[in-house]
Coordinates of C-alpha atoms in Angstrom, one line a residue:
M143 CA -26.1 -4.0 -23.8
S144 CA -24.8 -7.5 -23.4
F145 CA -22.0 -9.5 -24.1
S146 CA -20.8 -11.6 -27.1
P147 CA -20.2 -15.1 -26.1
K148 CA -17.7 -15.3 -28.9
R149 CA -15.4 -12.9 -28.1
I150 CA -15.4 -13.8 -24.5
P151 CA -11.9 -15.8 -24.0
S152 CA -13.4 -18.0 -20.7
T153 CA -16.9 -19.1 -21.0
T154 CA -16.6 -21.1 -17.6
F155 CA -15.3 -18.3 -16.1
W156 CA -18.0 -16.1 -17.0
L157 CA -20.4 -18.7 -16.1
L158 CA -18.7 -18.8 -12.5
S159 CA -19.2 -15.3 -12.8
L160 CA -22.6 -15.7 -12.6
I161 CA -23.0 -18.4 -10.4
L162 CA -21.3 -16.3 -7.9
F163 CA -23.9 -13.1 -8.2
L164 CA -26.8 -15.1 -7.7
S165 CA -24.8 -16.9 -4.4
F166 CA -24.0 -13.6 -3.1
A167 CA -26.9 -11.1 -4.9
S168 CA -28.8 -11.1 -1.5
P169 CA -26.6 -8.6 0.8
A170 CA -26.8 -5.0 -1.0
D171 CA -23.7 -3.4 -1.9
A172 CA -21.6 -2.0 1.1
G173 CA -21.0 1.1 -1.0
S174 CA -19.0 2.8 -3.7
W175 CA -17.6 6.4 -4.1
E176 CA -15.4 8.0 -5.9
H177 CA -12.6 10.8 -4.9
S178 CA -10.4 13.1 -7.0
F179 CA -7.1 13.7 -5.9
F180 CA -5.5 16.6 -7.6
A181 CA -8.6 18.0 -8.8
G182 CA -8.3 21.7 -10.9
T183 CA -4.8 20.6 -11.5
Q184 CA -3.6 19.5 -14.8
Y185 CA -2.7 15.9 -13.4
P186 CA -6.6 14.9 -12.0
L187 CA -6.3 11.6 -10.4
K188 CA -10.0 9.9 -10.0
V189 CA -9.8 6.9 -7.5
V190 CA -12.9 4.7 -6.9
Y191 CA -13.9 2.7 -4.0
L192 CA -16.3 -0.2 -4.6
Q193 CA -16.7 -1.9 -1.3
G194 CA -18.6 -5.7 -1.7
G195 CA -21.6 -7.1 0.3
Q196 CA -19.2 -10.0 1.9
P197 CA -16.0 -9.4 3.7
G198 CA -13.0 -10.0 2.1
P199 CA -9.8 -8.4 1.0
T200 CA -8.8 -4.9 -0.5
V201 CA -7.2 -5.3 -3.8
M202 CA -5.6 -2.2 -5.9
V203 CA -6.2 -2.1 -9.7
Q204 CA -4.8 0.3 -11.7
G205 CA -4.8 1.6 -15.5
G206 CA -3.0 4.5 -17.5
I207 CA 0.3 5.4 -15.8
Q208 CA 1.3 5.5 -19.1
G209 CA -0.4 7.4 -21.8
D210 CA 0.0 5.2 -24.9
E211 CA -1.3 2.1 -23.1
T212 CA -5.0 2.4 -23.8
A213 CA -6.1 -0.8 -23.1
G214 CA -5.0 -0.7 -19.7
Y215 CA -6.9 2.7 -18.6
I216 CA -10.2 1.3 -20.6
T217 CA -9.8 -2.0 -18.6
A218 CA -9.6 -0.2 -15.5
Q219 CA -12.2 2.0 -16.0
L220 CA -15.1 -0.9 -16.9
L221 CA -13.7 -2.8 -14.0
S222 CA -15.0 0.5 -11.6
Q223 CA -18.2 -0.3 -13.1
G224 CA -18.2 -3.9 -12.1
K225 CA -20.3 -5.2 -9.0
V226 CA -18.2 -6.5 -6.1
L227 CA -19.6 -9.1 -4.2
R228 CA -16.8 -10.3 -1.7
G229 CA -14.0 -8.0 -0.7
N230 CA -13.3 -4.4 -1.7
L231 CA -11.4 -2.6 -4.8
I232 CA -9.3 0.5 -4.9
V233 CA -9.3 1.3 -8.8
L234 CA -7.4 4.1 -10.4
P235 CA -8.2 4.0 -13.7
R236 CA -6.1 6.6 -15.4
A237 CA -2.9 7.2 -13.0
N238 CA -1.1 9.6 -15.3
V239 CA -4.0 12.4 -17.1
P240 CA -1.4 14.5 -18.7
S241 CA 0.4 11.7 -21.1
I242 CA -2.8 9.9 -21.2
N243 CA -4.2 13.8 -23.1
L244 CA -1.1 13.5 -25.2
R245 CA -0.8 9.4 -26.0
K246 CA 3.1 9.4 -25.0
R247 CA 4.1 7.5 -22.5
Q248 CA 5.9 10.1 -20.1
I249 CA 5.7 13.7 -20.2
N250 CA 8.4 14.7 -17.8
V251 CA 9.7 11.3 -16.6
D252 CA 7.9 7.7 -16.5
M253 CA 6.1 7.5 -13.6
N254 CA 6.5 3.9 -13.4
R255 CA 10.3 4.6 -12.4
R256 CA 9.6 7.1 -9.6
F257 CA 8.5 4.3 -6.8
D258 CA 12.3 3.6 -5.2
Q259 CA 12.4 6.9 -3.4
N260 CA 10.0 9.6 -2.4
Y261 CA 10.6 12.2 -5.3
N262 CA 9.2 15.8 -5.4
R263 CA 10.2 17.1 -8.7
F264 CA 7.4 16.5 -11.5
Y265 CA 4.2 16.3 -11.2
E266 CA 4.3 12.6 -11.4
D267 CA 6.2 12.4 -8.2
R268 CA 2.8 14.2 -6.6
V269 CA 0.5 11.6 -8.1
A270 CA 3.2 8.7 -6.9
R271 CA 3.0 10.0 -3.6
V272 CA -1.0 9.4 -3.6
I273 CA -0.7 6.0 -5.2
R274 CA 2.1 4.9 -2.3
Y275 CA -0.7 6.1 0.1
L276 CA -3.1 4.4 -1.3
L277 CA -1.4 1.1 -1.6
N278 CA -0.8 1.3 2.0
Q279 CA -4.4 0.5 2.3
A280 CA -4.5 -2.5 -0.1
D281 CA -3.7 -6.5 0.7
A282 CA -2.9 -7.0 -3.4
F283 CA -1.7 -5.1 -6.5
I284 CA -2.8 -5.5 -10.0
H285 CA -1.0 -3.4 -12.6
L286 CA -2.6 -3.0 -16.3
H287 CA -0.2 -2.2 -18.8
E288 CA -0.1 -2.5 -22.9
G289 CA 3.4 -3.4 -24.0
S290 CA 4.8 -3.8 -27.3
G291 CA 5.3 -7.2 -29.3
F292 CA 4.8 -10.4 -27.8
Y293 CA 7.0 -11.3 -24.8
N294 CA 9.1 -14.5 -25.3
P295 CA 11.6 -16.0 -23.0
T296 CA 13.9 -16.7 -25.7
Y297 CA 14.6 -14.7 -29.1
V298 CA 12.4 -15.6 -32.2
D299 CA 12.1 -12.1 -33.9
N300 CA 12.3 -8.8 -33.6
L301 CA 8.9 -8.6 -32.1
R302 CA 9.1 -12.0 -30.1
N303 CA 11.8 -11.8 -27.4
P304 CA 12.9 -11.2 -23.4
K305 CA 12.8 -7.6 -24.3
R306 CA 9.1 -7.4 -25.4
Y307 CA 6.3 -7.2 -22.9
G308 CA 3.3 -7.8 -24.8
Q309 CA 0.6 -10.9 -23.8
S310 CA 2.5 -11.4 -20.2
F311 CA 1.8 -11.4 -16.6
I312 CA 4.9 -9.6 -15.3
V313 CA 6.0 -10.7 -11.5
D314 CA 9.6 -9.1 -10.2
T315 CA 10.0 -13.1 -8.4
L316 CA 8.2 -16.2 -8.6
A317 CA 7.9 -16.1 -4.6
Y318 CA 8.4 -13.4 -2.1
N319 CA 8.8 -14.6 1.8
Q320 CA 5.5 -16.4 2.3
I321 CA 3.8 -15.1 -1.0
D322 CA 3.6 -17.7 -3.6
L323 CA 2.9 -15.6 -7.1
A324 CA 4.2 -18.2 -9.6
G325 CA 1.1 -20.5 -7.7
T326 CA -1.5 -16.9 -8.0
V327 CA -0.9 -16.3 -11.7
A328 CA -0.3 -20.2 -13.1
P329 CA -3.3 -21.2 -12.8
V330 CA -5.0 -17.6 -14.3
L331 CA -2.4 -18.3 -17.5
D332 CA -3.8 -22.1 -17.9
E333 CA -7.4 -21.2 -17.9
L334 CA -7.1 -17.7 -19.6
N335 CA -4.9 -19.6 -22.7
N336 CA -7.3 -22.2 -22.8
H337 CA -9.9 -20.1 -24.6
I338 CA -7.5 -18.1 -26.9
G339 CA -6.8 -20.0 -30.6
M340 CA -4.1 -18.3 -31.6
S341 CA -0.6 -19.5 -30.2
D342 CA 1.0 -15.5 -30.6
Y343 CA -1.8 -14.4 -28.5
K344 CA -1.2 -15.9 -25.5
F345 CA 0.0 -15.0 -22.5
R346 CA 3.0 -16.4 -20.6
L347 CA 4.5 -15.9 -17.6
F348 CA 7.3 -13.2 -17.1
N349 CA 9.6 -13.3 -14.5
T350 CA 12.0 -10.3 -14.4
R351 CA 13.8 -11.4 -11.3
T352 CA 14.0 -7.9 -10.1
F353 CA 15.8 -8.6 -7.1
D354 CA 18.5 -10.8 -8.7
Q355 CA 21.9 -9.1 -9.0
G356 CA 22.2 -10.3 -12.5
T357 CA 18.8 -9.5 -13.4
N358 CA 18.1 -8.5 -17.2
Y359 CA 15.6 -5.9 -15.8
P360 CA 17.2 -3.9 -13.4
E361 CA 15.1 -0.7 -13.8
M362 CA 12.2 -2.7 -12.9
R363 CA 13.6 -2.2 -9.2
K364 CA 11.7 1.6 -9.7
S365 CA 8.5 0.0 -10.5
L366 CA 5.4 -0.4 -8.5
T367 CA 4.8 -3.6 -8.8
C368 CA 8.3 -3.7 -7.3
Y369 CA 7.5 -1.4 -4.4
A370 CA 4.4 -2.8 -3.2
L371 CA 6.0 -6.3 -3.2
A372 CA 9.2 -5.2 -1.8
E373 CA 7.7 -2.1 0.7
H374 CA 4.1 -3.2 1.6
N375 CA 4.7 -7.3 1.5
I376 CA 1.8 -7.8 -0.8
P377 CA 1.1 -9.9 -4.0
A378 CA 1.8 -7.7 -7.5
V379 CA 1.2 -8.4 -10.6
A380 CA 1.3 -6.9 -13.9
V381 CA -0.9 -7.8 -16.6
E382 CA 0.4 -6.5 -20.4
V383 CA -1.8 -7.0 -23.7
S384 CA 0.1 -6.2 -27.0
K385 CA 0.3 -3.0 -28.7
S386 CA 1.1 -5.3 -31.5
I387 CA -2.9 -6.8 -31.5
I388 CA -4.9 -4.1 -33.2
Q389 CA -8.3 -4.9 -31.9
I390 CA -8.6 -3.1 -28.8
D391 CA -12.3 -4.5 -28.0
W392 CA -10.6 -8.0 -27.7
K393 CA -7.2 -6.7 -25.5
V394 CA -9.8 -5.3 -23.7
R395 CA -11.8 -8.0 -22.8
Q396 CA -8.8 -10.3 -22.1
Q397 CA -7.1 -7.6 -19.6
L398 CA -10.8 -7.5 -17.6
T399 CA -10.9 -11.6 -18.0
A400 CA -7.6 -12.0 -16.3
T401 CA -8.0 -9.3 -14.0
I402 CA -11.6 -10.5 -12.3
M403 CA -9.9 -14.0 -12.8
L404 CA -7.1 -12.6 -10.6
L405 CA -8.8 -11.2 -8.0
H406 CA -11.0 -14.5 -7.8
R407 CA -7.4 -15.9 -6.6
L408 CA -6.9 -13.1 -4.5
G409 CA -10.3 -13.4 -2.9
V410 CA -12.6 -11.0 -4.6
E411 CA -15.3 -11.4 -6.7
V412 CA -16.8 -9.4 -9.3
V413 CA -19.4 -9.2 -12.0
P414 CA -18.4 -7.0 -14.8
P415 CA -20.1 -4.5 -16.1
E416 CA -22.3 -5.5 -19.6
F417 CA -20.8 -3.7 -22.8
T418 CA -20.3 -4.3 -26.5
D419 CA -17.3 -4.4 -28.7
E420 CA -18.8 -1.3 -30.7
D421 CA -18.6 0.5 -27.1
V422 CA -14.8 0.1 -26.8
Q423 CA -14.2 0.9 -30.3
A424 CA -16.1 4.4 -30.3
Y425 CA -16.8 4.9 -26.9
A426 CA -14.2 8.4 -26.8
R427 CA -15.9 9.8 -29.8
K428 CA -19.2 9.5 -28.4
G429 CA -20.8 12.3 -26.8
V430 CA -18.3 14.7 -26.2
T431 CA -19.2 18.5 -26.7
V432 CA -17.2 21.4 -25.3
M433 CA -18.0 25.2 -25.9
V434 CA -15.4 28.0 -25.9
N435 CA -17.3 31.4 -25.5
G436 CA -20.6 30.1 -26.4
R437 CA -19.6 28.2 -29.8
T438 CA -19.8 24.3 -30.0
L439 CA -15.9 23.5 -30.8
G440 CA -16.3 21.2 -33.8
K441 CA -20.1 21.7 -34.9
D442 CA -18.5 25.5 -35.5
K443 CA -15.3 25.3 -37.3
V444 CA -14.3 28.8 -36.4
I445 CA -14.1 30.5 -33.4
N446 CA -13.9 34.4 -32.9
L447 CA -11.5 35.9 -30.5
A448 CA -10.5 39.0 -29.1
P449 CA -7.3 40.2 -28.1
G450 CA -7.0 40.3 -24.4
S451 CA -10.3 38.4 -23.8
T452 CA -10.6 35.7 -21.5
L453 CA -11.2 32.2 -22.7
A454 CA -14.8 30.7 -21.4
V455 CA -14.8 27.0 -21.7
K456 CA -17.6 24.9 -21.0
Q457 CA -17.7 21.4 -20.8
V458 CA -21.0 20.4 -22.0
S459 CA -21.0 16.5 -22.5
A460 CA -17.9 14.3 -21.2
G461 CA -18.9 11.1 -23.3
P462 CA -20.6 8.1 -22.1
T463 CA -20.4 7.6 -18.0
E464 CA -19.0 3.9 -17.9
F465 CA -16.0 5.0 -19.9
A466 CA -16.0 8.4 -18.4
P467 CA -13.1 9.4 -20.2
E468 CA -10.9 12.7 -19.6
L469 CA -10.9 15.6 -21.9
A470 CA -8.3 18.3 -23.0
L471 CA -8.7 21.1 -25.0
F472 CA -5.1 22.4 -26.3
A473 CA -4.6 25.8 -28.1
S474 CA -1.5 25.4 -31.0
D475 CA 0.8 27.4 -29.3
R476 CA 0.3 25.3 -25.7
P477 CA -0.2 21.6 -26.9
G478 CA -0.1 20.5 -23.3
V479 CA -1.9 22.8 -21.5
N480 CA -5.4 21.5 -21.0
L481 CA -7.7 24.9 -20.9
I482 CA -10.6 22.9 -19.4
N483 CA -8.7 23.0 -16.0
A484 CA -6.9 26.0 -16.5
R485 CA -8.0 29.9 -17.5
R486 CA -6.0 32.2 -20.1
M487 CA -5.9 35.5 -21.3
V488 CA -5.4 35.5 -24.9
L489 CA -2.5 37.6 -25.3
E490 CA -0.6 36.1 -28.0
Q491 CA -2.7 35.0 -31.0
F492 CA -2.9 31.4 -31.9
S493 CA -4.3 29.4 -35.0
E494 CA -6.6 27.0 -33.6
L495 CA -8.4 24.4 -31.0
E496 CA -8.0 20.7 -30.5
L497 CA -10.5 18.6 -28.1
R498 CA -9.4 15.4 -27.0
S499 CA -11.1 12.6 -25.4
D500 CA -8.5 10.1 -24.2
G501 CA -6.0 11.3 -26.2
R502 CA -7.8 10.7 -29.3
K503 CA -8.7 14.2 -31.3
V504 CA -12.7 14.8 -31.9
A505 CA -12.9 18.1 -32.4
E506 CA -10.9 21.2 -33.9
A507 CA -12.1 24.8 -35.1
Q508 CA -9.6 27.6 -36.5
V509 CA -9.3 30.5 -34.9
R510 CA -10.1 34.2 -36.3
W511 CA -8.8 37.1 -34.1
T512 CA -11.1 40.2 -34.3
G513 CA -10.0 43.7 -33.0
R514 CA -6.5 44.8 -30.8
L515 CA -5.0 44.2 -28.1
P516 CA -5.6 47.3 -25.7
N517 CA -2.8 49.5 -24.9
A518 CA -0.3 49.1 -22.0
P519 CA -0.2 51.3 -19.1
G520 CA 1.0 55.5 -20.2
D521 CA 3.9 55.2 -17.6
D522 CA 5.5 52.2 -19.3
T523 CA 6.1 50.2 -16.5
P524 CA 5.4 46.6 -17.8
V525 CA 2.9 44.8 -15.9
F526 CA 2.4 41.1 -15.6
V527 CA -0.4 39.5 -16.2
C528 CA -0.8 36.4 -14.0
W529 CA -3.5 33.8 -12.6
L530 CA -3.5 32.9 -9.1
N531 CA -5.6 30.3 -8.4
G532 CA -7.8 31.0 -11.1
N533 CA -8.2 34.8 -10.5
P534 CA -6.8 37.2 -12.8
I535 CA -3.5 39.2 -10.9
F536 CA -1.9 42.1 -12.2
V537 CA 1.3 42.8 -11.1
R538 CA 3.6 45.5 -11.8
E539 CA 7.7 45.9 -12.3
G540 CA 9.2 45.6 -8.5
E541 CA 5.9 44.6 -6.8
T542 CA 5.7 41.3 -5.1
L543 CA 2.6 38.5 -5.3
H544 CA 1.9 37.0 -2.0
A545 CA 0.9 33.7 -2.3
V546 CA 0.5 30.2 0.1
L547 CA 2.5 27.2 -0.3
G548 CA 0.3 24.8 -3.0
D549 CA -1.4 27.6 -4.5
Q550 CA -1.6 27.4 -8.4
L551 CA 0.2 30.1 -10.4
I552 CA 0.2 30.7 -14.4
L553 CA 2.0 33.1 -15.7
E554 CA 0.0 34.9 -19.0
G555 CA 2.7 37.2 -20.1
I556 CA 2.7 41.1 -20.5
W557 CA -0.5 43.6 -21.1
G558 CA -0.7 45.5 -23.9
S559 CA 2.7 44.2 -25.4
D560 CA 2.8 42.6 -29.2
L561 CA 5.9 40.6 -28.9
K562 CA 6.5 36.8 -28.3
E563 CA 7.3 37.3 -24.3
V564 CA 9.7 35.3 -22.6
V565 CA 8.6 35.2 -18.6
N566 CA 10.9 33.4 -16.4
L567 CA 10.2 32.4 -12.7
K568 CA 14.2 31.9 -11.7
G569 CA 14.2 28.1 -10.1
F570 CA 11.2 26.6 -11.8
V571 CA 11.8 24.4 -15.1
A572 CA 8.8 24.2 -17.1
I573 CA 10.2 22.1 -19.6
P574 CA 12.9 20.0 -18.4
W575 CA 14.4 18.4 -21.5
A576 CA 14.8 22.1 -23.0
N577 CA 15.4 24.4 -20.9
N578 CA 14.5 27.5 -22.1
G579 CA 13.9 30.1 -19.6
Q580 CA 10.1 30.5 -21.3
D581 CA 7.5 29.7 -18.6
L582 CA 4.5 31.1 -19.5
G583 CA 1.4 29.1 -19.8
W584 CA 2.5 26.3 -17.7
E585 CA 0.8 25.3 -14.4
I586 CA 3.2 26.0 -11.5
I587 CA 2.5 24.6 -8.4
L588 CA 3.8 27.1 -5.4
D589 CA 6.1 24.8 -3.6
P590 CA 10.0 26.1 -2.9
D591 CA 10.6 22.5 -2.3
N592 CA 10.0 21.5 -5.7
F593 CA 12.0 24.6 -6.8
M594 CA 16.2 24.8 -7.3
S595 CA 16.8 26.6 -3.5
K596 CA 19.8 28.4 -4.9
Y597 CA 17.5 30.8 -7.0
A598 CA 15.6 31.2 -2.9
L599 CA 16.4 35.5 -2.8
E600 CA 18.7 35.6 0.6
E601 CA 16.8 38.3 3.0
D602 CA 15.6 38.6 6.4
R603 CA 12.2 37.4 5.6
S604 CA 11.0 35.5 9.0
S605 CA 8.0 33.7 7.1
G606 CA 7.9 33.2 3.6
T607 CA 10.5 32.4 0.9
L608 CA 11.3 34.9 -1.9
F609 CA 11.6 34.1 -6.3
R610 CA 12.1 36.3 -9.0
V611 CA 10.0 36.6 -12.3
V612 CA 12.0 38.0 -15.0
R613 CA 10.9 39.0 -18.1
E614 CA 13.4 37.7 -20.6
T615 CA 12.3 38.7 -23.8
P616 CA 14.9 39.6 -26.5
G617 CA 15.3 43.4 -27.4
V618 CA 13.2 44.8 -24.3
P619 CA 15.0 45.5 -21.1
R620 CA 14.6 43.1 -18.1
S621 CA 11.9 43.5 -15.5
T622 CA 11.5 41.6 -12.2
F623 CA 8.5 41.2 -10.0
Y624 CA 8.5 38.8 -6.9
V625 CA 6.6 35.9 -5.6
E626 CA 6.3 35.4 -1.8
I627 CA 5.6 32.1 -1.0
L628 CA 4.1 31.3 2.7
P629 CA 3.9 28.3 4.6
R630 CA 0.3 26.9 4.6
T631 CA -1.4 27.0 8.3
V632 CA -4.5 25.1 9.0
L633 CA -6.8 27.5 11.5
A634 CA -9.5 25.4 12.1
L635 CA -11.9 22.4 10.6
R636 CA -15.6 23.5 10.2
L637 CA -17.9 20.2 11.0
G638 CA -21.7 19.5 11.6
D639 CA -23.1 17.7 13.9
E640 CA -26.3 15.4 13.7
R641 CA -28.9 17.9 14.9
G642 CA -27.3 20.4 12.0
Q643 CA -25.7 22.7 14.0
N644 CA -21.9 23.9 13.0
L645 CA -18.6 23.2 15.2
L646 CA -15.4 25.1 14.6
I647 CA -12.8 23.3 15.9
P648 CA -9.3 25.3 16.4
W649 CA -6.8 23.0 14.8
I650 CA -3.9 21.5 16.8
S651 CA -1.4 19.3 14.5
G652 CA -0.3 16.5 17.0
G653 CA -3.2 16.8 19.4
S654 CA -6.5 15.4 20.3
Y655 CA -10.2 16.5 20.5
R656 CA -13.2 14.9 22.3
L657 CA -16.8 15.1 20.7
P658 CA -19.6 13.4 21.5
E659 CA -20.2 9.8 20.0
G660 CA -22.4 10.2 16.5
D661 CA -21.9 11.1 13.0
Y662 CA -20.2 14.5 11.7
V663 CA -20.2 15.9 8.6
F664 CA -17.0 17.1 7.3
E665 CA -17.6 20.9 5.2
S666 CA -14.2 22.9 5.5
A667 CA -10.6 23.2 6.4
W668 CA -9.8 26.7 7.0
S669 CA -6.0 27.8 6.6
N670 CA -4.1 31.0 5.5
G671 CA -5.6 30.3 1.9
P672 CA -8.6 29.1 -0.1
D673 CA -10.0 26.0 1.5
D674 CA -10.0 24.2 -1.5
K675 CA -6.0 23.7 -1.4
L676 CA -6.4 20.9 1.4
V677 CA -7.8 17.3 1.5
A678 CA -8.7 16.0 4.6
L679 CA -8.6 12.2 5.3
A680 CA -10.6 10.4 8.1
G681 CA -8.6 7.2 8.5
D682 CA -7.7 6.1 5.1
V683 CA -10.9 7.9 3.7
P684 CA -10.4 11.1 2.0
L685 CA -13.4 13.8 3.0
E686 CA -14.9 15.6 0.1
K687 CA -17.2 18.5 1.7
G688 CA -20.9 17.4 2.9
R689 CA -19.3 13.4 3.7
S690 CA -19.9 12.1 6.9
F691 CA -17.6 10.4 9.6
R692 CA -18.3 8.8 13.1
V693 CA -16.8 9.3 16.8
D694 CA -17.1 6.3 18.6
Y695 CA -16.2 5.1 22.0
T696 CA -14.6 1.9 20.6
R697 CA -12.1 3.8 18.4
P698 CA -10.1 6.9 18.4
L699 CA -10.5 8.8 14.5
K700 CA -7.4 10.0 13.0
L701 CA -7.9 12.9 10.8
T702 CA -5.3 14.3 8.7
V703 CA -5.1 17.2 6.5
R704 CA -3.0 17.3 3.5
Q705 CA -2.2 20.0 0.5
A706 CA -4.7 19.2 -2.2
T707 CA -2.5 20.3 -5.0
T708 CA 1.0 18.5 -3.6
F709 CA -0.8 16.2 -1.5
G710 CA 2.4 16.9 1.1
D711 CA 1.3 16.4 4.7
I712 CA 0.0 19.2 7.0
G713 CA -0.6 17.5 10.4
S714 CA -3.3 15.2 11.8
M715 CA -6.0 15.0 15.2
T716 CA -7.2 12.6 16.8
F717 CA -10.9 12.7 18.0
T718 CA -12.1 10.5 20.8
A719 CA -15.8 10.3 22.1
G720 CA -16.7 11.6 25.5
G721 CA -18.3 14.5 27.0
L722 CA -19.5 17.5 25.2
A723 CA -17.9 19.6 22.9
S724 CA -17.1 22.8 24.4
R725 CA -19.1 25.7 23.9
E726 CA -16.2 27.6 22.3
T727 CA -15.7 25.6 19.8
R728 CA -19.3 26.0 18.3
A729 CA -19.7 28.3 15.6
Q730 CA -22.1 31.5 16.1

């Protein structure tokens, strides 16, 4: 694959990138790796860390915070495939996967309006919590968007006026403390616009004057760029291309060029990956294959399902790796639930399945039902069917389901029922804009702080918090079971040392522990629940299982454990070098 010179808006800039590449190519890249926060949930957040061969600042670049802004997440994804020569990048290609799956600006709330405080209501707030955490590691921030129309400081027509955002570099103010945003952006605008022929397509500087009392854009005070500038005192710029320009490949090239030029001004040098216009136009439809119960969706136009069966979804191919599209499989009766990341036992029939790649429909199949649903228990006691952390659970009326904070619960239905069931977890709202009491099928992260506290049952319970789950199906008597949510307690850390021995470190939140100087491999964090519901971080680096970290004499290492599904902080321990690990900590 290669670039098409006639489509590159700044030949001079790309030549400069080549010169920089030749100048700095001798030192090897310090490294690159990925980590997925919230893995296995409906809102996975992939982060790509890129370290250059030469020292320099760290800049965070993010796309896809609003799912109908396609160019932003394609550009960010391509940037994550680039070669960093100087400095470091933290790239979040797709910040809001559920909204990308549906190509909507928002699902529950606009995620880019959740940074004025630490909210804890929707999945968007959990993702925003990680974004704030990552931004704390950056020296500058670039946000990639795709706005409507064409920004113009004065009204020209409906597409060109101060209320449009497309084809602009947005800053909250021209200068903030010692940060000269105008001086950073202006040279890039000049260079970029020199190679754009159509005047309507040129970029403009859009100063929202966010901090002015009389600003016309007060909602920007809740945005991520404002948060980066005001809370972290780092340069922050949004690069907006226009939704009114239909050539997605042209927009991506413009946005990628603008981003790399801004990075250059901020002290980070990047050589972009090679790709063609055709690659951008067709990527979402290429090489995407999913099988459902052994049948290839799309190739097989009809999928046979038996009532009461469990869907076995297998992702065979996820498309071009350089674009890494997010895949979603939706049943027609639950269009917001991605079955690739959720289990389903089919207790109610639906008509079709649809596969989407970055929100674009790429395959579908009709569902043909064979057989009958197995009968209900003979004693007429309702049996609720649930999934707890991906495992099927059957709960009778009046029983209590025991869970731990951060566990994932899906209410599936009533076993043996042929009714259109309504099951409601009291205190949880699945669809905030249409609170009809129906919670079937939705992923519920069990977090009492996320539920309406008035529904927590007042009982003499010293440990967990109790909530009711109620069958509210019209025409049948109400039935209830209970969910007890226990606090998650970390018990120990399991590490491997350089000699291949296992160490079991008792967890003491806020405490410290001495280890011999050397490299250690993180294996797991043990708690009173599944270990995949915890995420450990060595300093600022998330620790995948099998990833190593170092303990040395010169600097203590802070290791933090957080909830994997909420990113809620559980606690930290400090490791210092010296002496030997006590015999009591060695795993037998």
